[in-house]
Coordinates of C-alpha atoms in Angstrom, one line a residue:
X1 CA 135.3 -33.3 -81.6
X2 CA 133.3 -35.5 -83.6
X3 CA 134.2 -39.4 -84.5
X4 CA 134.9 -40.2 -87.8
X5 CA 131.6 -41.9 -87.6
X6 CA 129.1 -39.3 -86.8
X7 CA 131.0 -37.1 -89.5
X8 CA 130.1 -39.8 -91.9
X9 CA 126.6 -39.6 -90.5
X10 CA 126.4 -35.8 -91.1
X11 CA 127.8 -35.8 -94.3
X12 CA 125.3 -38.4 -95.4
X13 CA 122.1 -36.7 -93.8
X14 CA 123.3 -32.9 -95.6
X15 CA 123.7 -35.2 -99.1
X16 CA 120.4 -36.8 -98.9
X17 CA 118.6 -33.4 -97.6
X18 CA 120.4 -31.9 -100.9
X19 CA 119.5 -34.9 -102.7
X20 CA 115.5 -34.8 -101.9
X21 CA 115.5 -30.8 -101.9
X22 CA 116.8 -31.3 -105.9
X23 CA 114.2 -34.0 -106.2
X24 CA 111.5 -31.9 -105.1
X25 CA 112.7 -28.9 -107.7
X26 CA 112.6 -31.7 -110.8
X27 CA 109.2 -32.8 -109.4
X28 CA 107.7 -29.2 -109.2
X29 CA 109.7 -28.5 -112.9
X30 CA 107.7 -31.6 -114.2
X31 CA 104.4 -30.4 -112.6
X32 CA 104.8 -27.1 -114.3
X33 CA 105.8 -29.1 -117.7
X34 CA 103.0 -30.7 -117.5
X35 CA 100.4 -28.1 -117.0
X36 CA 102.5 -26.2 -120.0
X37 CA 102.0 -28.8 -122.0
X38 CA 98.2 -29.5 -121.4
X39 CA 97.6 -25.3 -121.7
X40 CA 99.3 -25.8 -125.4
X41 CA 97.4 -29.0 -126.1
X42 CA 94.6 -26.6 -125.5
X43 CA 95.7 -23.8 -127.5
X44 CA 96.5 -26.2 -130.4
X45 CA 93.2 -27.7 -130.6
X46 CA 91.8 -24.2 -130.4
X47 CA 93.7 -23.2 -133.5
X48 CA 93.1 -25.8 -135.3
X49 CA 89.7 -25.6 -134.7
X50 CA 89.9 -21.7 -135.7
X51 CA 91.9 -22.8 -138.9
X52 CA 89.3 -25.5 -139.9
X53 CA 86.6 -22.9 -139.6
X54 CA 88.4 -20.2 -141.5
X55 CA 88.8 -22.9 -144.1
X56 CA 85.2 -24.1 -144.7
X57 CA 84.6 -20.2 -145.0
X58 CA 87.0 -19.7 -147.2
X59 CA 85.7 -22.3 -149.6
X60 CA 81.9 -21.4 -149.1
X61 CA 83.1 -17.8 -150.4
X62 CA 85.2 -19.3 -153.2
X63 CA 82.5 -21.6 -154.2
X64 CA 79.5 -18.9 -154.9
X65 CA 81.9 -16.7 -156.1
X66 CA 82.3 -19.5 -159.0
X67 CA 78.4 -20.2 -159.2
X68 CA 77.8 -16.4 -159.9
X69 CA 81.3 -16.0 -162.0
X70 CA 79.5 -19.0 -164.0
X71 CA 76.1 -17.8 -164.1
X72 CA 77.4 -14.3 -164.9
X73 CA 79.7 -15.9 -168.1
X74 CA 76.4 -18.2 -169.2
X75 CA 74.4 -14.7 -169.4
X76 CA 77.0 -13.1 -171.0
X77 CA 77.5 -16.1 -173.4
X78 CA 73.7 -15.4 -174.0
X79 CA 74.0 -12.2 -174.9
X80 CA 76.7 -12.3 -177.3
X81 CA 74.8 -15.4 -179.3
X82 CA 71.9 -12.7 -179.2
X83 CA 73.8 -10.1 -181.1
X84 CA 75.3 -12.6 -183.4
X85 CA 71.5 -14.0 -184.3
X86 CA 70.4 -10.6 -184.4
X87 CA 73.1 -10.1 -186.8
X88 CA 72.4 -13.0 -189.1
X89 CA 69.1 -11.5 -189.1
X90 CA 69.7 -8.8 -190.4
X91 CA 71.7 -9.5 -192.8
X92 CA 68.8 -12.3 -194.3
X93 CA 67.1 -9.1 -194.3
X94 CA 69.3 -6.9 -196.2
X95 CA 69.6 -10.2 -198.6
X96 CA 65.7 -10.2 -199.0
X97 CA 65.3 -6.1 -199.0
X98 CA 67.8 -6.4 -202.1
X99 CA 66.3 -9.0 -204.1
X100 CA 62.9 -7.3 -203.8
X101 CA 64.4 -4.6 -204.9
X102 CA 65.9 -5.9 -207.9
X103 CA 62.6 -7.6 -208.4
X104 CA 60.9 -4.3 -208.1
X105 CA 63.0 -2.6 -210.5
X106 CA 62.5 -5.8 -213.1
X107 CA 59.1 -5.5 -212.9
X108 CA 59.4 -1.5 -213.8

């Protein structure tokens, strides 16, 4: 039979073998954690990399689709004050085609 002191002893070597078994399992846990947590630092920084890119695309696209909205709108703005010239024109001419024509028709 075992003393009261060597039961003591047992009982303290099984609690500190349980003891640094669960310290071992926290430390491989943190290990683990750790590496997690570097893979997603990673994965981040490749994402946000990805979005900055996708980004600066974005606005190159946006920006010459307003440089050729702008230049289309300026040539169309030049063609309408074409017509409307054209138009004014014309009409100075019908003015002028009718006074010679009355003119004409005095002199007959």
């Amino acid at each position: 039979m075992m003393t009261r002191k060597s039961q003591n002893g047992t009982r303290w070597f099984l609690w500190s073998l349980s003891f640094f078994n669960q310290l071992r399992g926290l430390q491989k846990s943190a290990r683990e954690l750790r590496q997690e947590v570097r893979v997603l630092r990673r994965l981040s920084q490749l994402q946000s990399m990805a979005m900055k890119d996708l980004v600066n695309d974005t606005y190159l696209k946006l920006r010459e689709a307003v440089i050729v909205f702008a230049a289309e709108n300026n040539m169309v703005v030049k063609v309408i004050l074409e017509k409307i010239k054209f138009l004014e024109d014309e009409d100075l001419f019908c003015q002028g085609l009718s006074e010679l024509l009355r003119e004409l028709k005095d002199l007959k």
